[in-house]
């Protein structure tokens, strides 16, 4: 297999945007092309678009061709859309990676985009129900919060994890987002604010949850030859893993605080990269809800099972700790425009490993991990390095 | 208003629309059932037309117990989809070894606990576009 690197990355402003789906594509595309002056739209031989529900939110399918035309890309080797709910972006990166590693493409853009907010706010929540099983789950009014609430309830009962520890994830990620001008929320949050915010699904309160956000992000992946010609500071893909336990709540691990698929995805990625969890300098993990970040610490091997509460409370997942988790502000601080999230995680890793992250730079960052999930039983992990091996 | 499938949150349960229609007919009559594979004899939840264990596509309907125990629950207070009232108690109920996702109706949230006994309480929802009744497998505290 050939080596593959990120050579460009850009994100749109995340938030409740006065913009169309296509406006967001243009904004992220422009930012990405600006980051790599040697690449023009027609130089790309491939495009993958991660996007979950434009059929409902923009009344638009046929997404890859629409985005290719919007950006002036003429794919000659790869054109595809990936839909894997909240993990669509990283699943798209894996497609592009595999095509380039196999020699089937040389220079591919992966763009993630979602326009979730609607003129009538309720419609956005209604649409989120498409992410769980319609017949056996969504018909009852289920969306994501109760699923992760089951995990939080169980983690608290089994390990003594506290509401304060759940809230500390919200405080940390809102604080990080305050240094990220692209984030949905840029004002930070205190422990009192998080604990005083309204209850969504017990024990998860508003500031422990990612909001409904519009946004887009794009990265360019290149073969080693093309990467070295385009930049002195490519960011290398070192490892990747994906694993699924199940789709419906009825088929996941009986103990909702245990996510074996994440452990398997991480092990595959670590093994491929030939690194271990304690070598990771920064991690962009899928904090759709604060409990997800806590369980991710454990399944990714940053701490032992059950120790995630003290891990965040002691600052071990913040600047100066063992590993800086979610320096861009995570999904809680940046918002979660589904298909864009995994690509935005990669874009953050790109600037961090090049030392270009400004106020939120992780000192001496050399090795980074991203974790994207599409439910408690479906996980994707990527490992990136400043060096190719 | 014209019926649009894309705005209907409920399954189409009649024989015109699903091979699992018998589940809903029996549910409307007050019985919780599921499929049992004719190939390997395993029963599954939820009902399914293809066995994940042996690959057979033939099945019989079997009755499940009308009572179960709460395996997990949460109370959603805000952020529910349009048409669903808060507070709403979502739960996983263990019935005959299966984990059944459901809502608990008429429950007092503060009094709920894991392990509590609950019983089937079929929930009638909006009729389908032809006026057929539709049901969901909800539970209530015993
Ligand atoms: Zn079978």
Coordinates of C-alpha atoms and ligand atoms in Angstrom, one line a residue:
Chain A
X1 CA 0.0 0.0 0.0
X2 CA 1.1 3.5 -0.7
X3 CA 1.5 6.2 2.0
X4 CA -1.3 8.8 2.1
X5 CA -1.2 12.3 3.7
X6 CA -3.4 15.3 4.3
X7 CA -2.1 18.2 2.3
X8 CA -4.9 20.7 2.9
X9 CA -7.8 21.4 5.2
X10 CA -10.4 24.1 5.8
X11 CA -13.7 24.5 7.7
X12 CA -16.7 26.8 7.4
X13 CA -18.0 28.8 10.3
X14 CA -20.2 26.4 12.4
X15 CA -23.5 27.6 13.8
X16 CA -27.0 28.5 12.9
X17 CA -26.1 29.8 9.5
X18 CA -27.9 32.2 7.2
X19 CA -26.7 30.0 4.3
X20 CA -27.8 27.3 1.9
X21 CA -26.3 23.8 1.8
X22 CA -24.3 24.9 -1.3
X23 CA -23.1 28.1 0.5
X24 CA -21.6 25.9 3.1
X25 CA -19.9 23.8 0.5
X26 CA -18.4 26.8 -1.1
X27 CA -17.2 28.2 2.2
X28 CA -15.4 25.0 3.3
X29 CA -14.1 24.3 -0.2
X30 CA -12.6 27.8 -0.5
X31 CA -10.9 27.5 3.0
X32 CA -9.5 24.2 2.0
X33 CA -8.1 25.3 -1.3
X34 CA -6.6 28.4 0.3
X35 CA -4.6 26.1 2.6
X36 CA -2.9 24.4 -0.2
X37 CA -2.0 26.9 -3.0
X38 CA -0.6 24.2 -5.3
X39 CA -4.0 22.5 -5.7
X40 CA -6.8 23.9 -7.9
X41 CA -10.2 22.2 -8.3
X42 CA -9.3 20.6 -11.6
X43 CA -6.1 19.0 -10.2
X44 CA -8.2 16.7 -8.0
X45 CA -9.0 13.3 -9.4
X46 CA -11.5 12.4 -6.7
X47 CA -14.2 13.7 -4.4
X48 CA -16.0 12.0 -1.5
X49 CA -18.8 13.9 0.2
X50 CA -19.9 12.9 3.7
X51 CA -23.5 14.1 4.2
X52 CA -26.4 12.5 6.1
X53 CA -29.7 14.0 5.3
X54 CA -29.7 16.6 2.5
X55 CA -32.8 14.7 1.1
X56 CA -34.7 16.0 4.2
X57 CA -32.9 19.3 4.9
X58 CA -32.3 20.7 1.4
X59 CA -34.7 18.4 -0.6
X60 CA -31.6 17.3 -2.5
X61 CA -30.0 14.0 -3.4
X62 CA -27.3 13.4 -6.0
X63 CA -24.9 15.0 -3.6
X64 CA -21.4 14.1 -4.9
X65 CA -22.1 15.5 -8.4
X66 CA -23.7 18.6 -7.0
X67 CA -20.7 19.3 -4.8
X68 CA -18.2 18.5 -7.6
X69 CA -19.9 21.1 -9.8
X70 CA -20.2 23.7 -7.1
X71 CA -16.4 23.5 -6.6
X72 CA -15.3 22.9 -10.2
X73 CA -14.0 19.4 -9.5
X74 CA -13.9 16.9 -12.4
X75 CA -13.5 13.6 -10.8
X76 CA -11.7 11.0 -13.0
X77 CA -11.0 8.3 -10.5
X78 CA -13.5 8.6 -7.6
X79 CA -16.8 10.3 -6.9
X80 CA -19.0 9.1 -4.1
X81 CA -21.1 10.2 -1.2
X82 CA -20.8 8.5 2.2
X83 CA -23.8 8.3 4.6
X84 CA -23.0 6.7 8.0
X85 CA -25.0 9.0 10.2
X86 CA -22.6 11.0 12.5
X87 CA -19.5 9.2 11.3
X88 CA -20.1 9.9 7.6
X89 CA -17.1 12.3 7.4
X90 CA -14.5 9.9 8.7
X91 CA -16.0 7.0 6.7
X92 CA -15.5 9.3 3.6
X93 CA -11.8 9.9 4.6
X94 CA -11.4 6.1 4.8
X95 CA -12.7 5.7 1.2
X96 CA -10.3 8.3 -0.1
X97 CA -7.5 6.8 1.9
X98 CA -8.1 3.3 0.5
X99 CA -8.4 4.5 -3.1
X100 CA -5.1 6.4 -2.8
X101 CA -3.3 3.7 -0.9
X102 CA -4.3 1.2 -3.5
X103 CA -3.1 3.4 -6.4
X104 CA -6.6 4.0 -7.8
X105 CA -6.5 7.8 -7.1
X106 CA -3.8 10.4 -6.3
X107 CA -5.4 13.5 -5.1
X108 CA -8.9 13.4 -3.5
X109 CA -11.0 16.0 -1.6
X110 CA -13.2 14.7 1.2
X111 CA -15.9 17.3 2.1
X112 CA -18.4 16.9 4.9
X113 CA -21.5 19.1 4.9
X114 CA -24.9 19.4 6.7
X115 CA -27.5 22.1 6.8
X116 CA -29.6 21.0 9.8
X117 CA -31.3 24.1 11.0
X118 CA -34.7 24.8 9.4
X119 CA -37.1 27.8 9.3
X120 CA -39.3 25.9 11.8
X121 CA -36.9 24.7 14.5
X122 CA -39.0 21.6 15.4
X123 CA -38.3 20.1 11.9
X124 CA -34.6 19.7 12.7
X125 CA -35.4 17.5 15.8
X126 CA -37.9 15.5 13.8
X127 CA -35.2 14.8 11.2
X128 CA -32.7 13.6 13.8
X129 CA -35.0 10.6 14.3
X130 CA -33.9 9.2 11.0
X131 CA -30.6 8.2 12.7
X132 CA -32.2 5.4 14.8
X133 CA -34.4 2.5 13.7
X134 CA -37.7 4.0 12.4
X135 CA -39.9 1.0 13.1
X136 CA -38.6 -0.1 16.5
X137 CA -37.1 3.1 18.0
X138 CA -37.8 6.4 16.2
X139 CA -41.6 5.6 16.1
X140 CA -41.5 6.1 19.9
X141 CA -40.0 9.5 19.6
X142 CA -36.4 8.4 20.1
X143 CA -33.5 10.5 19.0
X144 CA -29.9 10.3 20.2
X145 CA -30.1 11.9 23.7
X146 CA -31.9 9.0 25.5
X147 CA -29.5 6.4 24.0
X148 CA -26.5 8.2 25.5
X149 CA -28.4 8.9 28.7
X150 CA -28.8 5.1 29.2
X151 CA -25.0 4.9 29.0
X152 CA -24.5 7.8 31.4
X153 CA -27.0 6.3 33.9
X154 CA -25.1 3.0 33.8
X155 CA -21.7 4.6 34.1
X156 CA -22.8 6.5 37.2
X157 CA -24.3 3.4 38.8
X158 CA -21.4 1.1 38.0
X159 CA -18.4 3.4 38.5
X160 CA -19.7 6.2 40.7
X161 CA -19.2 8.8 37.9
X162 CA -20.8 12.1 39.0
X163 CA -22.9 14.8 37.4
X164 CA -20.0 17.2 38.1
X165 CA -17.6 14.9 36.1
X166 CA -20.1 14.8 33.2
X167 CA -20.3 18.6 33.4
X168 CA -16.5 19.0 33.4
X169 CA -16.4 17.6 29.9
X170 CA -18.9 20.4 28.9
X171 CA -16.8 23.0 30.7
X172 CA -13.5 21.8 29.1
X173 CA -14.9 21.7 25.5
X174 CA -16.8 25.0 25.8
X175 CA -13.6 26.6 27.1
X176 CA -11.6 25.1 24.2
X177 CA -14.2 26.3 21.7
X178 CA -13.8 29.9 23.0
X179 CA -10.4 29.8 21.2
X180 CA -11.8 28.5 18.0
X181 CA -13.4 31.2 15.8
X182 CA -15.2 28.5 13.7
X183 CA -17.0 27.0 16.7
X184 CA -20.7 27.3 17.2
X185 CA -20.2 28.5 20.8
X186 CA -17.4 30.8 21.6
X187 CA -18.2 32.2 25.0
X188 CA -17.0 29.3 27.2
X189 CA -19.0 27.9 30.1
X190 CA -18.6 27.5 33.9
X191 CA -19.4 24.4 35.9
X192 CA -22.4 26.2 37.4
X193 CA -23.7 27.1 34.0
X194 CA -23.4 23.5 32.8
X195 CA -25.0 22.0 35.9
X196 CA -27.7 24.7 35.8
X197 CA -28.6 24.2 32.2
X198 CA -31.9 22.6 31.4
X199 CA -32.3 18.8 31.5
X200 CA -32.5 17.1 28.1
X201 CA -32.6 13.4 29.1
X202 CA -31.6 12.5 32.6
X203 CA -28.7 12.9 33.5
X204 CA -27.6 14.8 30.4
X205 CA -28.2 18.6 30.5
X206 CA -28.1 21.0 27.6
X207 CA -24.4 22.0 27.9
X208 CA -23.4 18.3 28.1
X209 CA -24.9 17.8 24.6
X210 CA -23.9 18.9 21.1
X211 CA -26.3 21.3 19.5
X212 CA -28.0 21.3 16.1
X213 CA -25.5 23.0 13.8
X214 CA -24.9 23.9 10.2
X215 CA -21.4 23.6 8.8
X216 CA -19.0 22.1 6.4
X217 CA -15.3 21.0 6.4
X218 CA -13.0 19.8 3.7
X219 CA -9.6 18.1 3.5
X220 CA -7.4 17.0 0.6
X221 CA -5.6 13.6 0.7
X222 CA -2.7 12.9 -1.5
X223 CA -0.4 10.0 -2.4
X224 CA 3.2 10.3 -1.0
X225 CA 4.6 11.6 -4.3
X226 CA 2.0 14.3 -4.7
X227 CA 2.1 15.2 -1.0
X228 CA 5.8 15.8 -1.0
X229 CA 5.5 18.0 -4.1
X230 CA 2.7 20.0 -2.7
X231 CA 3.9 20.8 0.8
X232 CA 6.9 20.5 3.2
X233 CA 4.5 19.6 6.1
X234 CA 2.1 16.9 5.0
X235 CA 0.2 15.2 7.8
X236 CA 0.4 11.4 7.4
X237 CA -2.4 8.9 7.9
X238 CA -0.8 6.3 10.1
X239 CA -3.7 4.0 11.0
X240 CA -7.4 3.4 10.7
X241 CA -10.0 1.1 12.2
X242 CA -13.7 0.7 12.1
X243 CA -16.0 -1.7 14.0
X244 CA -19.7 -2.2 14.6
X245 CA -21.5 -4.0 17.5
X246 CA -25.0 -3.3 16.3
X247 CA -27.5 -0.7 15.2
X248 CA -30.5 -1.0 17.5
X249 CA -30.3 -0.5 21.3
X250 CA -31.6 -4.1 21.6
X251 CA -28.5 -5.5 19.9
X252 CA -25.7 -3.5 21.6
X253 CA -23.6 -4.7 24.5
X254 CA -26.1 -5.3 27.4
X255 CA -24.1 -2.8 29.6
X256 CA -24.5 0.5 27.8
X257 CA -21.4 1.9 29.5
X258 CA -19.3 -0.7 27.6
X259 CA -18.5 0.0 23.9
X260 CA -16.5 -3.0 22.6
X261 CA -16.7 -1.8 19.0
X262 CA -14.8 1.3 19.9
X263 CA -12.1 -0.8 21.6
X264 CA -11.8 -2.9 18.5
X265 CA -11.7 0.0 16.1
X266 CA -9.0 1.6 18.3
X267 CA -6.9 -1.5 18.5
X268 CA -7.0 -1.9 14.7
X269 CA -5.8 1.7 14.3
X270 CA -3.1 1.5 17.0
X271 CA -1.8 -1.8 15.5
X272 CA -1.6 -0.4 12.0
X273 CA 0.1 2.7 13.2
X274 CA 2.4 0.7 15.6
X275 CA 1.7 3.1 18.4
X276 CA -0.1 3.0 21.8
X277 CA -2.6 5.2 23.5
X278 CA 0.0 6.8 25.7
X279 CA 1.9 8.2 22.8
X280 CA -1.1 10.2 21.5
X281 CA -0.6 14.0 22.0
X282 CA -4.1 15.1 21.1
X283 CA -7.4 13.4 20.3
X284 CA -10.5 14.6 18.6
X285 CA -13.1 12.4 20.1
X286 CA -16.9 12.2 19.4
X287 CA -18.3 14.0 22.4
X288 CA -21.9 14.2 21.0
X289 CA -22.7 13.9 24.7
X290 CA -20.3 14.3 27.6
X291 CA -20.7 10.7 28.5
X292 CA -19.4 9.7 25.1
X293 CA -16.2 11.5 25.7
X294 CA -15.8 9.8 29.1
X295 CA -16.4 6.3 27.7
X296 CA -14.0 7.1 24.8
X297 CA -11.1 7.8 27.2
X298 CA -11.6 4.3 28.5
X299 CA -12.2 2.4 25.3
X300 CA -9.3 4.3 23.6
X301 CA -7.0 3.2 26.4
X302 CA -6.2 6.7 27.8
X303 CA -7.3 5.4 31.2
X304 CA -8.7 2.2 32.7
X305 CA -12.4 1.2 32.5
X306 CA -14.4 3.2 35.1
X307 CA -11.7 5.8 35.6
X308 CA -12.8 8.4 33.1
X309 CA -14.6 10.6 35.7
X310 CA -11.5 11.2 37.8
X311 CA -9.4 11.4 34.5
X312 CA -11.3 14.5 33.4
X313 CA -11.6 16.0 36.9
X314 CA -7.9 15.8 37.3
X315 CA -7.3 17.7 34.1
X316 CA -5.6 14.7 32.4
X317 CA -7.5 15.2 29.2
X318 CA -6.7 19.0 29.0
X319 CA -3.7 21.1 28.2
X320 CA -0.8 20.0 30.5
X321 CA -2.4 16.6 31.0
X322 CA -1.8 13.1 29.5
X323 CA -3.5 13.9 26.2
X324 CA -5.4 17.0 25.0
X325 CA -8.9 15.9 24.1
X326 CA -10.9 18.0 21.8
X327 CA -8.7 21.1 21.4
X328 CA -11.1 22.6 18.8
X329 CA -14.0 22.4 21.3
X330 CA -15.4 19.1 20.3
X331 CA -19.0 18.5 19.1
X332 CA -20.2 20.1 22.3
X333 CA -18.4 23.4 21.6
X334 CA -18.2 23.4 17.8
X335 CA -21.6 21.9 17.2
X336 CA -22.3 18.8 15.2
X337 CA -23.2 19.2 11.6
X338 CA -23.2 15.4 11.2
X339 CA -21.4 14.7 7.9
X340 CA -19.0 17.7 8.6
X341 CA -17.9 16.6 12.0
X342 CA -15.4 13.8 11.1
X343 CA -13.8 16.0 8.4
X344 CA -13.6 18.9 10.9
X345 CA -11.8 16.6 13.3
X346 CA -9.2 15.8 10.6
X347 CA -8.9 19.5 9.8
X348 CA -8.1 20.2 13.4
X349 CA -5.4 17.5 13.4
X350 CA -4.0 19.0 10.2
X351 CA -3.4 22.4 11.8
X352 CA -2.3 20.9 15.1
X353 CA 0.4 18.6 13.7
X354 CA 1.7 21.4 11.5
X355 CA 2.0 23.7 14.5
X356 CA -0.6 26.1 13.0
X357 CA -3.3 26.0 15.6
X358 CA -2.6 29.4 17.1
X359 CA -4.1 30.0 20.6
X360 CA -5.2 26.4 20.9
X361 CA -1.9 24.8 19.7
X362 CA -1.0 21.6 21.6
X363 CA 2.7 21.9 22.4
X364 CA 5.0 19.6 20.4
X365 CA 2.1 17.7 18.9
X366 CA 3.4 14.8 16.8
X367 CA 0.8 12.1 17.0
X368 CA -3.0 12.6 16.9
X369 CA -6.1 10.5 17.0
X370 CA -9.7 11.1 15.8
X371 CA -12.7 9.1 16.9
X372 CA -16.1 9.5 15.1
X373 CA -19.2 7.4 16.0
X374 CA -22.6 6.9 14.6
X375 CA -24.2 5.5 17.7
X376 CA -22.9 3.7 20.8
X377 CA -22.1 0.5 18.8
X378 CA -20.4 2.0 15.7
X379 CA -17.0 3.6 15.7
X380 CA -14.2 4.8 13.4
X381 CA -10.7 5.7 14.6
X382 CA -7.9 7.4 12.7
X383 CA -4.3 8.0 13.7
X384 CA -2.3 10.8 12.1
X385 CA 1.4 11.6 12.5
X386 CA 3.8 14.5 11.8
X387 CA 6.1 11.8 10.5
X388 CA 5.1 9.0 8.0
X389 CA 6.2 6.2 10.2
Chain B
X1 CA -53.8 17.5 4.3
X2 CA -52.3 15.0 1.8
X3 CA -50.5 12.1 3.5
X4 CA -46.7 12.2 3.0
X5 CA -44.7 9.2 4.3
X6 CA -41.7 11.4 5.0
X7 CA -43.7 13.2 7.7
X8 CA -45.3 10.1 9.3
X9 CA -43.2 9.0 12.3
X10 CA -45.0 5.6 12.7
X11 CA -44.5 2.3 10.8
X12 CA -47.0 1.3 8.2
X13 CA -48.3 -1.8 10.0
X14 CA -50.9 -3.4 7.7
X15 CA -50.6 -6.4 5.4
X16 CA -50.4 -3.9 2.5
X17 CA -47.1 -2.6 3.7
X18 CA -45.2 -5.1 5.8
X19 CA -44.5 -8.9 6.0
X20 CA -44.5 -8.5 9.8
X21 CA -48.1 -7.3 9.9
X22 CA -49.2 -10.2 12.2
X23 CA -47.0 -8.7 15.0
X24 CA -49.1 -5.6 15.0
X25 CA -52.4 -7.4 14.7
X26 CA -51.5 -9.5 17.8
X27 CA -50.3 -6.4 19.6
X28 CA -53.6 -4.6 19.0
X29 CA -55.2 -7.6 20.6
X30 CA -53.0 -7.2 23.7
X31 CA -50.3 -9.8 23.0
X32 CA -46.6 -9.2 22.5
X33 CA -45.1 -11.7 20.0
X34 CA -41.9 -12.1 18.1
X35 CA -40.5 -14.4 15.4
X36 CA -38.9 -17.8 16.0
X37 CA -36.7 -19.1 13.2
X38 CA -37.8 -22.4 11.6
X39 CA -34.2 -23.1 10.6
X40 CA -32.5 -22.9 14.0
X41 CA -35.3 -22.4 16.5
X42 CA -33.9 -19.1 17.8
X43 CA -36.3 -16.3 18.7
X44 CA -35.2 -12.7 18.1
X45 CA -36.2 -9.2 19.2
X46 CA -37.4 -7.3 17.4
X47 CA -39.2 -9.6 14.9
X48 CA -37.3 -10.3 11.7
X49 CA -37.8 -11.9 8.3
X50 CA -34.3 -13.2 8.0
X51 CA -32.4 -15.0 10.7
X52 CA -29.1 -13.4 11.6
X53 CA -27.8 -16.7 13.1
X54 CA -28.6 -19.3 10.4
X55 CA -29.8 -17.3 7.4
X56 CA -33.2 -18.9 7.1
X57 CA -36.1 -16.7 6.0
X58 CA -39.0 -18.8 7.4
X59 CA -40.4 -18.2 10.9
X60 CA -43.3 -18.8 13.3
X61 CA -44.9 -16.3 15.6
X62 CA -44.4 -17.0 19.3
X63 CA -45.9 -15.2 22.3
X64 CA -43.7 -13.4 24.8
X65 CA -44.5 -12.8 28.4
X66 CA -46.7 -9.8 29.1
X67 CA -44.5 -8.7 31.9
X68 CA -40.8 -7.7 32.1
X69 CA -38.3 -5.7 34.2
X70 CA -36.7 -2.3 33.6
X71 CA -33.1 -2.8 32.4
X72 CA -32.4 0.9 31.8
X73 CA -34.4 4.1 31.6
X74 CA -34.1 7.9 31.2
X75 CA -36.6 10.7 31.4
X76 CA -36.5 13.1 28.4
X77 CA -37.7 16.5 29.5
X78 CA -36.9 18.7 26.5
X79 CA -35.9 18.3 22.9
X80 CA -38.4 15.7 21.8
X81 CA -39.5 15.5 18.1
X82 CA -42.7 17.3 17.2
X83 CA -45.7 15.4 18.2
X84 CA -44.1 13.6 21.2
X85 CA -45.0 15.0 24.7
X86 CA -42.5 15.7 27.5
X87 CA -41.7 14.3 29.9
X88 CA -41.3 11.0 28.1
X89 CA -39.8 7.9 29.9
X90 CA -37.7 5.9 27.5
X91 CA -36.7 2.4 28.7
X92 CA -35.2 -0.9 27.9
X93 CA -37.4 -3.7 29.3
X94 CA -36.2 -7.2 29.6
X95 CA -38.8 -9.7 28.4
X96 CA -38.1 -13.4 28.2
X97 CA -34.4 -12.6 27.9
X98 CA -34.9 -10.0 25.1
X99 CA -34.1 -6.3 25.5
X100 CA -37.2 -4.4 24.2
X101 CA -36.8 -0.7 23.6
X102 CA -40.0 1.1 24.6
X103 CA -41.7 3.9 26.5
X104 CA -43.2 3.6 29.9
X105 CA -46.7 5.2 30.0
X106 CA -48.2 6.7 33.1
X107 CA -45.0 6.3 35.1
X108 CA -44.0 8.7 37.9
X109 CA -40.4 9.4 36.9
X110 CA -39.1 10.0 40.4
X111 CA -40.4 6.6 41.6
X112 CA -38.8 4.6 38.8
X113 CA -35.9 2.2 39.3
X114 CA -33.9 -0.4 37.4
X115 CA -35.4 -3.8 38.1
X116 CA -38.9 -2.6 38.4
X117 CA -41.7 -4.9 37.0
X118 CA -43.6 -3.5 34.1
X119 CA -46.3 -4.9 31.8
X120 CA -47.3 -4.6 28.2
X121 CA -49.7 -1.7 27.5
X122 CA -50.1 -1.4 23.8
X123 CA -50.1 2.3 22.7
X124 CA -52.5 3.3 20.0
X125 CA -51.0 6.0 17.8
X126 CA -52.3 7.8 14.7
X127 CA -54.2 5.7 12.2
X128 CA -52.5 4.9 8.9
X129 CA -53.7 6.8 5.8
X130 CA -56.4 4.2 5.1
X131 CA -57.8 4.6 8.6
X132 CA -56.4 1.3 10.0
X133 CA -55.4 1.5 13.7
X134 CA -51.7 1.4 14.6
X135 CA -50.1 0.2 17.8
X136 CA -46.7 0.4 19.4
X137 CA -45.5 -2.0 22.2
X138 CA -45.4 0.4 25.2
X139 CA -45.3 -0.7 28.8
X140 CA -46.7 0.5 32.1
X141 CA -45.5 0.1 35.7
X142 CA -47.2 -2.9 37.5
Ligands
LIG1 ZN1 -32.1 -19.3 12.3

